[in-house]
mmCIF file of C-alpha atoms in Angstrom:
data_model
loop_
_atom_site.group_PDB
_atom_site.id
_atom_site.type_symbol
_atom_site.label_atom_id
_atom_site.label_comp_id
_atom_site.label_asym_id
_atom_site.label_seq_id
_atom_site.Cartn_x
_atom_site.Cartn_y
_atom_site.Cartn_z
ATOM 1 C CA UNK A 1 0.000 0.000 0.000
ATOM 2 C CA UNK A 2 2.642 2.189 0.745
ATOM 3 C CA UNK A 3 3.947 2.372 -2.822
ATOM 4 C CA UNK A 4 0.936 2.802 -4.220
ATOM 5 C CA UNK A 5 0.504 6.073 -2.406
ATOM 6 C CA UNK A 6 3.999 7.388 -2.877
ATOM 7 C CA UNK A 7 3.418 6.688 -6.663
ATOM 8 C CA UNK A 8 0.039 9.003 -5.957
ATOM 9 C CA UNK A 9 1.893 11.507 -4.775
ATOM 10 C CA UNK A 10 4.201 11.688 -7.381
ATOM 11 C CA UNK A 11 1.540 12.241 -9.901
ATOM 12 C CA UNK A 12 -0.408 14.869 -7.897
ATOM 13 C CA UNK A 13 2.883 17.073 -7.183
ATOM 14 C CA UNK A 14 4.821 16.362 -10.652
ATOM 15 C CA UNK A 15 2.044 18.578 -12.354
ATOM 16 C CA UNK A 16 2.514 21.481 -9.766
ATOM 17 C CA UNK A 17 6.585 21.825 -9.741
ATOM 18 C CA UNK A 18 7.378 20.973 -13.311
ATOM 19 C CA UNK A 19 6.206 24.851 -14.476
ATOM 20 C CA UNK A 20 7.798 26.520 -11.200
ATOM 21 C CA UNK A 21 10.933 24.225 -12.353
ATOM 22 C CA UNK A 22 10.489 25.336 -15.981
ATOM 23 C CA UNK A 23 10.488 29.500 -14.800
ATOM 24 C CA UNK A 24 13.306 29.045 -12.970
ATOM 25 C CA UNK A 25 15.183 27.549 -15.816
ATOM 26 C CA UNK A 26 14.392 29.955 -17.836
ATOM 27 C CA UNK A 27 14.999 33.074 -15.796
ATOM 28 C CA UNK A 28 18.387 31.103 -15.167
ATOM 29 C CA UNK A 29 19.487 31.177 -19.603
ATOM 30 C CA UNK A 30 17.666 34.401 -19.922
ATOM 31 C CA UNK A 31 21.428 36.024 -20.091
ATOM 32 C CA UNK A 32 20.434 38.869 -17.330
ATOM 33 C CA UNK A 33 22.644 38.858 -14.424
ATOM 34 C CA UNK A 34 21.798 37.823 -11.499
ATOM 35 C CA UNK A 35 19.984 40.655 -9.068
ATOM 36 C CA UNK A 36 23.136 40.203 -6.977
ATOM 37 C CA UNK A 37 25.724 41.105 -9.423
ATOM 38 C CA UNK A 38 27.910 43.714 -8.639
ATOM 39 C CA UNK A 39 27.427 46.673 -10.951
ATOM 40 C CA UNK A 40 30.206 47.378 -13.636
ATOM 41 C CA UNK A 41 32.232 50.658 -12.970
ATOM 42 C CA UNK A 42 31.597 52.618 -16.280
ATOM 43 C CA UNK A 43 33.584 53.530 -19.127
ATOM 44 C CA UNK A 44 36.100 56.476 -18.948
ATOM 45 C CA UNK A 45 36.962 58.872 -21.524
ATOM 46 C CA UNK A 46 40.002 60.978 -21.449
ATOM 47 C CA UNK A 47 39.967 64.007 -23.352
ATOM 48 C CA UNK A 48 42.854 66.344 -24.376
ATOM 49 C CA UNK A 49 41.544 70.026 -25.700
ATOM 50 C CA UNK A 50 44.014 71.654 -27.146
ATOM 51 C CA UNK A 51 43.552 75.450 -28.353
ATOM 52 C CA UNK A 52 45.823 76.187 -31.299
ATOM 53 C CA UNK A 53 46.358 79.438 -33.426
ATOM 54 C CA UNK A 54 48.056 80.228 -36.739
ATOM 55 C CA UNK A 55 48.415 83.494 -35.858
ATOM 56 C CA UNK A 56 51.863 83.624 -33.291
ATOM 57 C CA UNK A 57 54.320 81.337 -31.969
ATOM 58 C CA UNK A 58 53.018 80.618 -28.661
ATOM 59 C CA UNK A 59 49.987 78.370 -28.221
ATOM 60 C CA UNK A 60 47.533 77.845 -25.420
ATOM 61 C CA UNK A 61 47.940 75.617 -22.801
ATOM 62 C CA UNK A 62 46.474 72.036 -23.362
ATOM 63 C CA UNK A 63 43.430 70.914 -21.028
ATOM 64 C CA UNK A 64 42.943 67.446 -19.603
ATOM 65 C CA UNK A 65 39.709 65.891 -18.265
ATOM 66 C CA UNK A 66 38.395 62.804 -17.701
ATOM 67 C CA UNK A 67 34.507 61.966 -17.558
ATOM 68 C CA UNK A 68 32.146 58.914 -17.360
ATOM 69 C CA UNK A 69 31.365 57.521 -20.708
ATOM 70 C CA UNK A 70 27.142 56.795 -19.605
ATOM 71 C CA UNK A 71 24.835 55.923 -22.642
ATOM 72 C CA UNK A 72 22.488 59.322 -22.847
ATOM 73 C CA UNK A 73 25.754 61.436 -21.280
ATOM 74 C CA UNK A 74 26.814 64.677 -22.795
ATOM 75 C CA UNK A 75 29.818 66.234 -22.546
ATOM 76 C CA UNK A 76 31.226 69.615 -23.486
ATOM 77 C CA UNK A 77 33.994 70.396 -25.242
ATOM 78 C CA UNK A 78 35.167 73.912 -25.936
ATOM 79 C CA UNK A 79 33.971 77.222 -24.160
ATOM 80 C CA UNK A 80 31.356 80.218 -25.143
ATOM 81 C CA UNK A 81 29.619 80.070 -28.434
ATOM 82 C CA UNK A 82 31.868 77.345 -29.908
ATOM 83 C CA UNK A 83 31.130 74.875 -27.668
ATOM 84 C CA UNK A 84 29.819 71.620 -28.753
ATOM 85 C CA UNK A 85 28.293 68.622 -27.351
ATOM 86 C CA UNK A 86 30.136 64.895 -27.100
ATOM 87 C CA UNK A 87 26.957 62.623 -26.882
ATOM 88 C CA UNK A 88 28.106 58.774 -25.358
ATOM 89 C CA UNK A 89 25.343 56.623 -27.323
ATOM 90 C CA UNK A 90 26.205 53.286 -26.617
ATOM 91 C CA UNK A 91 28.318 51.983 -24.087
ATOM 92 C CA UNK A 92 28.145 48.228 -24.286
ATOM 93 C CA UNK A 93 30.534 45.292 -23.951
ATOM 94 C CA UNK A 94 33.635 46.347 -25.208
ATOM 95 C CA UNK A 95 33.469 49.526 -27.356
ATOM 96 C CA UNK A 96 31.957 53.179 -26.232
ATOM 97 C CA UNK A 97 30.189 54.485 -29.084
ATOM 98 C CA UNK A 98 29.746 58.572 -29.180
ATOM 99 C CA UNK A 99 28.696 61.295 -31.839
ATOM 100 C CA UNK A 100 30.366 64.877 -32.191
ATOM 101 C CA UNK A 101 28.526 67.462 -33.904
ATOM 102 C CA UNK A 102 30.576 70.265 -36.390
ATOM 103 C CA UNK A 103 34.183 68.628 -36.425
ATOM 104 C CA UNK A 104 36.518 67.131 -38.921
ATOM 105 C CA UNK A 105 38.612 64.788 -38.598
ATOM 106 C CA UNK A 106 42.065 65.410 -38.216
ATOM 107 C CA UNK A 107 44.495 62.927 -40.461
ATOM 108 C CA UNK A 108 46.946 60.460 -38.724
ATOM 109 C CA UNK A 109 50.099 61.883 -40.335
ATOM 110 C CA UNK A 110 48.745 65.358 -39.014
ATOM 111 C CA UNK A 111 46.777 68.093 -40.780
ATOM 112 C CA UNK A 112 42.828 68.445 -40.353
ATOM 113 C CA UNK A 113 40.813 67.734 -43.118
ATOM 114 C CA UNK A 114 38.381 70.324 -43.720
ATOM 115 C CA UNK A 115 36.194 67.955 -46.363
ATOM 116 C CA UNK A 116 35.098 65.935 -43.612
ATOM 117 C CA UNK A 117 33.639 68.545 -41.560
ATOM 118 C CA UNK A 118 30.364 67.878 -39.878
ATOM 119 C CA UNK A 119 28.762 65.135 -37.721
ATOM 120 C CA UNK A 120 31.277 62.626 -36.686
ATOM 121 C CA UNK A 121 30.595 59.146 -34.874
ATOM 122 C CA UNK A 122 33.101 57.292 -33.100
ATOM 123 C CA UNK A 123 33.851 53.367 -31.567
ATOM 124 C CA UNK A 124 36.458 53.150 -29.098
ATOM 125 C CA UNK A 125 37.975 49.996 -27.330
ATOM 126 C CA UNK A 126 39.757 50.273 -24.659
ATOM 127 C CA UNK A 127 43.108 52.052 -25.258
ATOM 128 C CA UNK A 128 42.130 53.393 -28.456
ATOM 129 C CA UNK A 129 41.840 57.326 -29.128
ATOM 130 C CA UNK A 130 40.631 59.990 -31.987
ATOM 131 C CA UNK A 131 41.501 62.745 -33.002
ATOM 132 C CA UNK A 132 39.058 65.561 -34.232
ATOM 133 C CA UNK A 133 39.322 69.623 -34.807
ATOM 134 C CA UNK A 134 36.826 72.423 -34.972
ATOM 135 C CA UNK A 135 36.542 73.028 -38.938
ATOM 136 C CA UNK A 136 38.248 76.268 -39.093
ATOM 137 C CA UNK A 137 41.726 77.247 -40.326
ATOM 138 C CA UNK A 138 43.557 80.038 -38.364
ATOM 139 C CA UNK A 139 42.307 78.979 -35.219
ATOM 140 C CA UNK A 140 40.841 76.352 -33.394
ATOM 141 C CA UNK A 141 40.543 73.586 -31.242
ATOM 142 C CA UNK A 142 42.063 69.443 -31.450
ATOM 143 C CA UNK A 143 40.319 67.313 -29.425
ATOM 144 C CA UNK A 144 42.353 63.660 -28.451
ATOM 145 C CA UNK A 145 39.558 61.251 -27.082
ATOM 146 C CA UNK A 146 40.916 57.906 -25.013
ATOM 147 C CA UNK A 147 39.003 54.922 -24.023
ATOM 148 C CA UNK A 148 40.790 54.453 -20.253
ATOM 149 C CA UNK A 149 38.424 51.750 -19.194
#
């Protein structure tokens, strides 16, 4: 008698655990972390701005910052009525992902290149950096972005 009711049992709580079983499963291969995952530091951007002029010897003093690189953050770069907006659109896995408005790109042997002037958009891994310029020729500003983290 005693098996009988065991193999009873079975049958009546089989039914009831196999969804709960089948959730947690699920929730478990989802690919989410786990509620008690610590949080991941975020990315960080070091940017040089450096002010340059054709116009004498001398040039102005470079400026160094570093700043969060948060999907949706905004950064500014320049001062006054030239200043423009660094926006961080993506931030995921490995690569930080950001848009500049009104630059051009400046070419790796040196020189900016005026033709490319406008909206620029960026990927950088860690330990990788850019190089952009306001899109003006006797004056200006070169921006040198680094992924840190």
């Amino acid at each position: 008698m005693a098996k009988a009711t065991n193999k009873a049992r079975r049958t009546l709580i089989a039914p009831i655990f196999a969804p709960i079983l089948a959730l947690g499963l699920a929730a478990s291969c989802s690919g989410e972390a786990p509620s008690n995952a610590t949080a991941q530091p975020p990315a960080m951007l070091r940017i040089t701005e450096q002010p340059w002029t054709g116009w004498s010897e001398a040039q102005p003093m470079a400026s160094v910052a570093t700043h969060p690189a948060s999907p949706g953050t905004e950064i500014t770069l320049g001062r006054g009525k030239d200043a423009i907006k660094l926006k961080i659109d993506r931030a995921v896995g490995a690569a930080v992902t950001f848009t500049v408005p009104k630059v051009a790109k400046v070419n790796p042997t040196g020189g900016t290149n005026l033709g490319s002037c406008g909206e620029q958009r960026y990927a950088l891994r860690v330990g990788e950096k850019v190089r952009f310029a306001t899109c003006t020729m006797d004056e200006g500003t070169t921006w040198t972005v680094e992924r840190q983290s």
